[in-house]
Coordinates of C-alpha atoms in Angstrom, one line a residue:
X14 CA 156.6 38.9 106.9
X15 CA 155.0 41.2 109.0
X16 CA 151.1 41.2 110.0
X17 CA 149.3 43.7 111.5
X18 CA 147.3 42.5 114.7
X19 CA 144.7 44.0 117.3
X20 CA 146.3 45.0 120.7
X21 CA 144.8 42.1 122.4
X22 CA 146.2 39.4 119.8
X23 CA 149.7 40.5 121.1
X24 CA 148.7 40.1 124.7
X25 CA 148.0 37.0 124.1
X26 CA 150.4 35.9 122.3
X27 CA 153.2 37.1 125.0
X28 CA 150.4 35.2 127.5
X29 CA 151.1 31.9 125.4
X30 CA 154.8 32.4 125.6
X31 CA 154.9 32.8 129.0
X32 CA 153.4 29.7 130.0
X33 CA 155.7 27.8 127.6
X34 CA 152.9 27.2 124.6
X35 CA 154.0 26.9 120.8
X36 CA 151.4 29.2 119.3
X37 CA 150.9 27.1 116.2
X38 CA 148.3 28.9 113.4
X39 CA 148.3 26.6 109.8
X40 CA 148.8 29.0 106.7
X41 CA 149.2 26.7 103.6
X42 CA 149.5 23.0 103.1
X43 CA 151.9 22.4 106.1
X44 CA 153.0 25.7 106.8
X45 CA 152.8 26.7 110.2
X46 CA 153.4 30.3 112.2
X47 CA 155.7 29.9 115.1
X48 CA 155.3 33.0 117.5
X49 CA 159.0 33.4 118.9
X50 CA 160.5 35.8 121.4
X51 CA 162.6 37.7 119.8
X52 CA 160.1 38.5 116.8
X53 CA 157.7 40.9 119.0
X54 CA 158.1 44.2 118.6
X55 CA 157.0 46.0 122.3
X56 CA 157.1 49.3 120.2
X57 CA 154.1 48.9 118.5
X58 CA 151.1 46.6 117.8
X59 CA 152.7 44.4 115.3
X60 CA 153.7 40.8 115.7
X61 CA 156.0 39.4 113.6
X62 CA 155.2 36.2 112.4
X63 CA 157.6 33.3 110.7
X64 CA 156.5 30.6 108.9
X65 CA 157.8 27.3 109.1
X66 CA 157.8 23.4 107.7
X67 CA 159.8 21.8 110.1
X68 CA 158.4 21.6 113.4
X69 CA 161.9 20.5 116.0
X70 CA 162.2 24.0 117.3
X71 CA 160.0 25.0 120.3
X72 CA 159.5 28.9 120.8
X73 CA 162.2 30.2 123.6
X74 CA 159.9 31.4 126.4
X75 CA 159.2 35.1 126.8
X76 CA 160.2 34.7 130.6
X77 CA 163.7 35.0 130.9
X78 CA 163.5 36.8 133.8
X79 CA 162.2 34.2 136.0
X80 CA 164.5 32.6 137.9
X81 CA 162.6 29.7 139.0
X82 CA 165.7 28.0 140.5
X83 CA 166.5 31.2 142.8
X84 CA 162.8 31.0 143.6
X85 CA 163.4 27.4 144.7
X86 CA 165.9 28.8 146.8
X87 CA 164.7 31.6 148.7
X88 CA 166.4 34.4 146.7
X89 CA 164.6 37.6 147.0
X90 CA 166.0 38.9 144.4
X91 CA 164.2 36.1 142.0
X92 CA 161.2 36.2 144.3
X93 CA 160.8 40.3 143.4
X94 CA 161.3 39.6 139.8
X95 CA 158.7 36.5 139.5
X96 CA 156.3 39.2 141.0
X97 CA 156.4 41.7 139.1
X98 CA 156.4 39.1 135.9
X99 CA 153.2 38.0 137.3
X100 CA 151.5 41.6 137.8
X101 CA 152.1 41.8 134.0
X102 CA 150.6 39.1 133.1
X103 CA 147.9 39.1 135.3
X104 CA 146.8 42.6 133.9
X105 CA 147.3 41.2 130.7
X106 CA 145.0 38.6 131.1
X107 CA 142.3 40.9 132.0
X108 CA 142.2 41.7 128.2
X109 CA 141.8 38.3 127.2
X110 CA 138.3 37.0 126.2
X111 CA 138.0 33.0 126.9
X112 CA 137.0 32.1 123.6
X113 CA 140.0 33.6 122.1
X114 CA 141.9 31.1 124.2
X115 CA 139.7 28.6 122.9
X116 CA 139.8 29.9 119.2
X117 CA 143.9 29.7 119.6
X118 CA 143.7 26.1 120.7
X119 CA 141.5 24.8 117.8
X120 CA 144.2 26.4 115.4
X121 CA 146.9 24.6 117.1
X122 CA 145.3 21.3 117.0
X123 CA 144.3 21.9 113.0
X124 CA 147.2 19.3 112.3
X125 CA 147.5 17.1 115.4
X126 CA 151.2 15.3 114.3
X127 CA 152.4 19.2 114.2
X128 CA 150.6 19.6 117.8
X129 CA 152.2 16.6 119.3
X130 CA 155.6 16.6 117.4
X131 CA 156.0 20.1 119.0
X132 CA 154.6 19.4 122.5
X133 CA 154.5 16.1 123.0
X134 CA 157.9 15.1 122.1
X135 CA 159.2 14.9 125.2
X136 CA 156.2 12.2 126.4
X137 CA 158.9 9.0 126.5
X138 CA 158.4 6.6 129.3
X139 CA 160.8 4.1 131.2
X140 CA 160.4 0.9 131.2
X141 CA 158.8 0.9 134.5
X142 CA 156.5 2.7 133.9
X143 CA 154.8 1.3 130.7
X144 CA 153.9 -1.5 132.6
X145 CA 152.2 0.4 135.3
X146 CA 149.2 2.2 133.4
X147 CA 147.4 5.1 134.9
X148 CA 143.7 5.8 134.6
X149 CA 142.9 9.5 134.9
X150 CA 139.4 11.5 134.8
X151 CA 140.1 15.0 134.5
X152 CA 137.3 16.8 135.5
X153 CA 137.1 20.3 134.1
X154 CA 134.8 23.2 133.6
X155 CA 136.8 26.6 132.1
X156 CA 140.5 27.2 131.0
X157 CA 140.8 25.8 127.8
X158 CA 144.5 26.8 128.5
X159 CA 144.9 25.4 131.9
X160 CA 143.6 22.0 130.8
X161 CA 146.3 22.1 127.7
X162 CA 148.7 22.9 130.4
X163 CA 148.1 20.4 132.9
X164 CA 147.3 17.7 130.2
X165 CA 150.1 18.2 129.2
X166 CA 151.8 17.6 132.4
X167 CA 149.9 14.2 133.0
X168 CA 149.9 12.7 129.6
X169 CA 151.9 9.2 129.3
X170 CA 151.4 7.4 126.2
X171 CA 150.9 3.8 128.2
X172 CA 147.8 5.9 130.4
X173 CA 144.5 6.4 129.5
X174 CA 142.4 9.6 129.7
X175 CA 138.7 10.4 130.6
X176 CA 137.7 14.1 130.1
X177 CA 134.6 15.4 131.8
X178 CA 133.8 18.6 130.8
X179 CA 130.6 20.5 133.0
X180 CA 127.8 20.9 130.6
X181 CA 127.6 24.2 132.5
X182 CA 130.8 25.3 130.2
X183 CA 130.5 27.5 126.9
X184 CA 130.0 25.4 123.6
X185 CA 133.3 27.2 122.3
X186 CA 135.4 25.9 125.8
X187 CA 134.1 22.2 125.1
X188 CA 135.1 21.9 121.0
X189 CA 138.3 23.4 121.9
X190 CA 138.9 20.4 124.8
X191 CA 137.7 18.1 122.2
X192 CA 140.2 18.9 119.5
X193 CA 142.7 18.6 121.9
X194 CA 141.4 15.1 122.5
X195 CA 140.8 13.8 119.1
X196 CA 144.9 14.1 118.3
X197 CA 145.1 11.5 121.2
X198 CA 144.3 7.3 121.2
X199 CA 144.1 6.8 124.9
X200 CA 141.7 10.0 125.3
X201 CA 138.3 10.2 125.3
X202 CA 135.0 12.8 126.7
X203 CA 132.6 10.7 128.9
X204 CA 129.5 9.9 128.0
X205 CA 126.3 11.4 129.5
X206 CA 128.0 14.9 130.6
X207 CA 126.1 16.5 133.6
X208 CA 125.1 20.3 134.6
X209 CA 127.3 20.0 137.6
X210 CA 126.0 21.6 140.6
X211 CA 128.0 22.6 143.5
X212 CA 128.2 19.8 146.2
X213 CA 125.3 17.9 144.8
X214 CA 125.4 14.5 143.1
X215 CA 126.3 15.3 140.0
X216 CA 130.2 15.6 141.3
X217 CA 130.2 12.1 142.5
X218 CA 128.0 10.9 138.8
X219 CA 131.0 12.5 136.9
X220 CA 133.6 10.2 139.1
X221 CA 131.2 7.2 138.4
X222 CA 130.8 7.8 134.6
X223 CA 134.6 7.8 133.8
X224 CA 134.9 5.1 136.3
X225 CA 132.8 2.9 133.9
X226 CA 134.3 3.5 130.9
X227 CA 137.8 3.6 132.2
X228 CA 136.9 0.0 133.7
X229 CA 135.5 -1.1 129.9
X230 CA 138.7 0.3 128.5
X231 CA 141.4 -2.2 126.8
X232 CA 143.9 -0.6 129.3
X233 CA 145.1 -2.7 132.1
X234 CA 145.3 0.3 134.2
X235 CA 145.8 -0.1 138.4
X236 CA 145.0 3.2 139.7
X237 CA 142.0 5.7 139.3
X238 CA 143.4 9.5 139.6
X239 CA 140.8 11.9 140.1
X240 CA 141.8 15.8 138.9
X241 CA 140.3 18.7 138.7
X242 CA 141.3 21.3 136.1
X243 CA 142.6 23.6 139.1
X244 CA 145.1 21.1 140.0
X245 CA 148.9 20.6 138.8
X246 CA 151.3 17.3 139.6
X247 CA 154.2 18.2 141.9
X248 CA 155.7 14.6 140.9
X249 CA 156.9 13.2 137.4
X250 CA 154.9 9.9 135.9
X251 CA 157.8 8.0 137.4
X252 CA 157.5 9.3 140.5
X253 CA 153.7 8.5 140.9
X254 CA 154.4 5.4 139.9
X255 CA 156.5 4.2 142.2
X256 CA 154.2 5.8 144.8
X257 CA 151.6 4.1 143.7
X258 CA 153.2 0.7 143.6
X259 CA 154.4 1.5 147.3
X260 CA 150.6 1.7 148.4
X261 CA 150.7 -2.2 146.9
X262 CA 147.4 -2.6 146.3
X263 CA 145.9 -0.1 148.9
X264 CA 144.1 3.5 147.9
X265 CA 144.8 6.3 149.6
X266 CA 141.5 8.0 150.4
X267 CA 141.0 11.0 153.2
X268 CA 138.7 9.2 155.9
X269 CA 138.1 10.5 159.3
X270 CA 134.5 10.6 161.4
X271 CA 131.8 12.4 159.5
X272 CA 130.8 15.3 162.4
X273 CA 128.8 17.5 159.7
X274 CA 125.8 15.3 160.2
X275 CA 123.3 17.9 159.0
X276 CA 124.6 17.4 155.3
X277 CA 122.3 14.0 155.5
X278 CA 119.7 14.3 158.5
X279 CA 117.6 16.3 156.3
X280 CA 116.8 16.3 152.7
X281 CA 117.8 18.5 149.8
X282 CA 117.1 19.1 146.9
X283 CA 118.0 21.8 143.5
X284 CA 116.3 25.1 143.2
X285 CA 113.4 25.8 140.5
X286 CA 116.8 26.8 138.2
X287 CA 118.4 23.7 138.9
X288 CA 121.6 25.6 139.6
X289 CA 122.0 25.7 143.0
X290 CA 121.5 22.9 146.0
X291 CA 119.1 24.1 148.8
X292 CA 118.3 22.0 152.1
X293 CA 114.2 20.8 152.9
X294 CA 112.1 20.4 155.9
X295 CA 111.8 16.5 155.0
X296 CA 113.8 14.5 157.5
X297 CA 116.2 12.1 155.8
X298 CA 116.3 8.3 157.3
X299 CA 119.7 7.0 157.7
X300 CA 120.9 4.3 155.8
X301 CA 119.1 1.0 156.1
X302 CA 122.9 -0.7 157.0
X303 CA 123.7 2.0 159.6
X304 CA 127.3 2.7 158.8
X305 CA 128.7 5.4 160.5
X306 CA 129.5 7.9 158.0
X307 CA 133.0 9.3 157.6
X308 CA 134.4 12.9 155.7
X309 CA 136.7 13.3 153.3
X310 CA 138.6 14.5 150.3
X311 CA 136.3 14.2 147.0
X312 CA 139.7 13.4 145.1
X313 CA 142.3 10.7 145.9
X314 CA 144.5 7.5 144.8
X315 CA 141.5 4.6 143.7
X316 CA 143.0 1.0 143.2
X317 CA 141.7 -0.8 140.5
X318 CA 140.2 -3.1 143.2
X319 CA 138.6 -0.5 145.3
X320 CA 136.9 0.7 142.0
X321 CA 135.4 -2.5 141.4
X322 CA 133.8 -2.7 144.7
X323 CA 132.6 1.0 143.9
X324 CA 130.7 0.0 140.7
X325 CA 129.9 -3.5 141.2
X326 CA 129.0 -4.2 145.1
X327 CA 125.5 -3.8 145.8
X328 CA 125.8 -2.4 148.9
X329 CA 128.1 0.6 147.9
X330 CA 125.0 1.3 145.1
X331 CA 123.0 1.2 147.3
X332 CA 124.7 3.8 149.6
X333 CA 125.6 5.9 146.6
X334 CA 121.8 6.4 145.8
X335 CA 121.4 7.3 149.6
X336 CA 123.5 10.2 148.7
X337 CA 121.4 11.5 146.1
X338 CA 119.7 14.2 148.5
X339 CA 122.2 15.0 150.6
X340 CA 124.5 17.9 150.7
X341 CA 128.7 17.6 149.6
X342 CA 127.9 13.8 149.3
X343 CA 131.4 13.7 147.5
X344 CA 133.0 14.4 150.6
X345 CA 131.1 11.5 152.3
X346 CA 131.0 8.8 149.3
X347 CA 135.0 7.6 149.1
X348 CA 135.5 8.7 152.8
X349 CA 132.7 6.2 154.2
X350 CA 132.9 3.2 150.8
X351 CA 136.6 2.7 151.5
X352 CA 135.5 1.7 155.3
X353 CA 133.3 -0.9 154.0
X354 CA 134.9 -2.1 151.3
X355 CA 135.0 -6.0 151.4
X356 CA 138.0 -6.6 149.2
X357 CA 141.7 -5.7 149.7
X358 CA 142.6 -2.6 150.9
X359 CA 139.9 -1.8 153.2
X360 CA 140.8 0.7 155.8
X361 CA 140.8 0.9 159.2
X362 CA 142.6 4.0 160.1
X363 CA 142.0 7.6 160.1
X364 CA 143.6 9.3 157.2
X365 CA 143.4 13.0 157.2
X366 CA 144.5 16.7 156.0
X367 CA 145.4 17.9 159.0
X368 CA 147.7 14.9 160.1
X369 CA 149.4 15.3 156.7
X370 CA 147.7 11.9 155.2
X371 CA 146.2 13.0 152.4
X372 CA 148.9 12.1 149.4
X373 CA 146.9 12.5 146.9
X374 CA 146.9 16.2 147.6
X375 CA 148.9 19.5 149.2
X376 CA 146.7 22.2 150.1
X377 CA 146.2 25.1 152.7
X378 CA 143.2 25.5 154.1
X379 CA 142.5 28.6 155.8
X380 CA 142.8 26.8 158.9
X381 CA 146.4 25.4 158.6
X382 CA 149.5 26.9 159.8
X383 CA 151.2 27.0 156.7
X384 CA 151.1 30.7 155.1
X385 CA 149.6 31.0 151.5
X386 CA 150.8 33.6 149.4
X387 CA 148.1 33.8 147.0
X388 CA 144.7 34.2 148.1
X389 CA 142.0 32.0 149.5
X390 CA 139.0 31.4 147.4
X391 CA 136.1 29.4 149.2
X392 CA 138.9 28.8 152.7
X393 CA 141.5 26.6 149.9
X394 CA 144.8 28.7 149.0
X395 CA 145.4 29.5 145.4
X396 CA 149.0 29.2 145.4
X397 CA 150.9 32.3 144.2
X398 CA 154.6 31.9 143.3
X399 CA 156.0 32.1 146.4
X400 CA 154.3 29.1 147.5
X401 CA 156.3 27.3 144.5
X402 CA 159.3 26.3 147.0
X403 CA 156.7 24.6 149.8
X404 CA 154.4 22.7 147.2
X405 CA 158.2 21.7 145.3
X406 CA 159.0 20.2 149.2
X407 CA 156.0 18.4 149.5
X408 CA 155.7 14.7 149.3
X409 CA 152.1 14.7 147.8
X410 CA 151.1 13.6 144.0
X411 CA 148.9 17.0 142.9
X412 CA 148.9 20.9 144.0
X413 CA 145.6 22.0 144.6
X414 CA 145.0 24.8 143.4
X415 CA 146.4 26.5 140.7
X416 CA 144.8 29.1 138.6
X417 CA 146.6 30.4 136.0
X418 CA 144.4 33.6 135.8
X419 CA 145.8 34.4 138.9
X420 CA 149.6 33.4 139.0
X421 CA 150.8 32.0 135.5
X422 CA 154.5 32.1 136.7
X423 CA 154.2 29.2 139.4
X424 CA 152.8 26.6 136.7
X425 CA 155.5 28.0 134.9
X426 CA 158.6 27.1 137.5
X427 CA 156.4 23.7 138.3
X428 CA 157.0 22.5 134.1
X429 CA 161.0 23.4 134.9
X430 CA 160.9 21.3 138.6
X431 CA 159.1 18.6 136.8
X432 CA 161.3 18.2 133.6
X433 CA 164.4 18.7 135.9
X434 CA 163.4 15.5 138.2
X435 CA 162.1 13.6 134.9
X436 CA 165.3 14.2 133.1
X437 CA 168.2 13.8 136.4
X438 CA 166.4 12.1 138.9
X439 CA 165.7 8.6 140.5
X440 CA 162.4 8.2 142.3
X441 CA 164.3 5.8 144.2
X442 CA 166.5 8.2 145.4
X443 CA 164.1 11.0 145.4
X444 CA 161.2 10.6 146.9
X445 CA 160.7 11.0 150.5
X446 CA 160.4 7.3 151.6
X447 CA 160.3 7.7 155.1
X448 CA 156.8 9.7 154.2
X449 CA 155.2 7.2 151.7
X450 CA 156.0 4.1 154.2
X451 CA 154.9 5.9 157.4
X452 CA 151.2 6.5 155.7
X453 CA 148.8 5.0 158.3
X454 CA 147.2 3.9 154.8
X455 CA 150.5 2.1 153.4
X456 CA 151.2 0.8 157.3
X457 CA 148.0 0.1 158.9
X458 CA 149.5 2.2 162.0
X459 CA 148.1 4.8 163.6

């Protein structure tokens, strides 16, 4: 059958099929329309559309020209390709209206055994890994699309999931998410959602909240992940964890000295809209232990132990409501706790960025040597995809960060890297050892 759509419903459609989603809208009973490749007619604005009962066959992709192997490689030829597939679709985007991403998600998770037969049928775990669960928070505010995608990506059946969403976000972006996490058992929103502000408090309340729940969970999880809906995993959930179970115990947190001292010397405070963080004349006592205060990533690898300490030590409470006036105290909280945490795994050496450290994360700052060939928004490369064969060499669990507004091809060639390791590789053989044991977190060295 043939239906007539609106310009923009074919857009997005060929949008979907470029980053790899079945575009699954019920008809009847259990009827389902499958938008395929070879069905869309570039001629004109209708979209052929076939409905189905069985639900084994995934749409073929609508980006057969992207070689993401001879972009791995170096091939020009690839490289010039990918480009132009990604001018497409970024102008293509353009045309696209958030909530009709959002209204295109609700239909696909209508019937959530269709939604997970089709895209979640790949989701099998060794044996290994079942018996190393993974707590995650994602932590997301737009991109109903992007958080399918990269849920996707992170989703083990063994794990266990807590979803933030920023009560800044649209009511249409949040029942979308939530659609997508009622089809799940080891899902959940957190409680007590939060206007998040912009390097206030209400970044490190969101960690807390899902560490809580996370902790009251029936899951014998070992490590806290921390990811942001900009973010994508360079390594399979094999891979991470065996990198995890290298670390033995130990988190790997970004800590060096803390030389940004007027983020807590004076007070601040939100504006009258409660939007926006703005410093006072009020001078801010230092905390009553004197700890010297240390910077770091806001995001990193938390063992079970060191989130504990986080939630239950009265000291690190303490210090946490210290940080309730004080500017970016997310890049202050983990970075200075993991100093003075009493139990195992406390740290005594700097970890840092700019020494290549930080596992948890590759990223380009503005700063580095290392060229980005997307663009820098707020001094942090979003990565473009030439920038997919570095981030595919790095040793580090997440990218960060990937917009899909912005380059759709990258995520793209990262879902092919990731299903090539998960299907033909060893993390035994693959990862890069030397790396992972020369950590001065996993050594204790310098």
């Amino acid at each position: 059958m043939q239906i007539i759509m609106k310009k923009k419903w074919k857009i997005l459609a060929l949008i979907l099929c470029i980053l790899g989603l079945c575009v699954l809208t019920n008809l009847e009973g259990d009827s389902w329309m499958f938008l395929t490749k070879n069905l869309i007619d570039e001629n004109d604005d209708k979209l052929e559309l076939v409905a189905v009962r069985t639900y084994g066959n995934i749409v073929k992709s609508r980006t057969d020209g992207l070689n993401c192997m001879g972009i791995l490689q170096g091939n020009k030829t690839a490289i010039d390709i990918a480009d132009k597939i990604v001018k497409t679709a970024n102008a293509d985007l353009g045309n696209i209206e958030e909530t009709d991403f959002n209204s295109m998600v609700l239909n696909m998770t209508k019937d959530c055994k269709a939604y997970k037969d089709v895209l979640y049928s790949n989701s099998y775990s060794h044996k290994d890994e079942i018996k190393f669960p993974i707590a995650y928070a994602l932590k997301i505010h737009r991109s109903v699309l992007q958080f399918e995608k990269l849920f996707r990506q992170v989703y083990a059946r063994q794990n266990i999931y807590c979803i933030y969403i920023d009560m800044n976000s649209p009511e249409s972006f949040h029942n979308a998410v939530k659609s997508v996490v009622r089809c799940f058992d080891n899902v959940f929103i957190a409680s007590n959602l939060e206007h998040v502000v912009y390097a206030s408090i209400t970044h490190v309340r969101s960690d807390l909240q899902c560490m809580k729940q996370l902790v009251n969970s029936t899951v014998d999880w070992k490590y806290y992940l921390n990811v942001v809906g900009q973010e994508y995993p360079l390594k399979t959930n094999r891979e991470i964890v065996h990198i995890l179970r290298r670390l033995n115990g130990k988190s790997s947190i970004e800590s060096y000295p803390h030389t940004h001292v007027w983020r807590f010397a004076s007070k601040f405070k939100l504006n009258d809209k409660g939007n926006a963080l703005i410093p006072t004349s009020e001078k801010k006592d230092p905390f009553y232990l004197k700890w010297e205060m240390y910077k770091g990533s806001a995001y990193g690898v938390f063992a079970r132990s060191f989130v504990n300490y986080i939630l239950n030590d009265k000291e690190a409470g303490e210090f946490i409501d210290w940080l309730n006036d004080t500017s970016a105290p997310e890049e202050t909280v983990w970075s200075t706790l993991i100093r003075h945490h009493s139990g195992p795994g406390r740290l005594n050496v700097t970890v840092r960025h700019n020494q290549n450290h930080q596992l948890s994360r590759a990223v380009i700052w503005a700063a580095d040597p290392q060229k980005c060939h997307g663009k820098f928004v707020r001094t942090v490369c979003v990565y473009g995809i030439q920038d997919f064969s570095w981030l595919a060499s790095q040793p580090n669990i997440f990218a960060n960060k990937i917009d899909v507004f912005q380059d759709s091809a990258i995520m793209k060639c990262l879902d092919e890297w990731l299903k090539l390791k998960n299907d033909h590789s060893d993390p035994v053989i693959t990862l890069n050892w030397h790396y992972l044991n020369n950590l001065p977190q996993v050594s204790g060295k310098q």
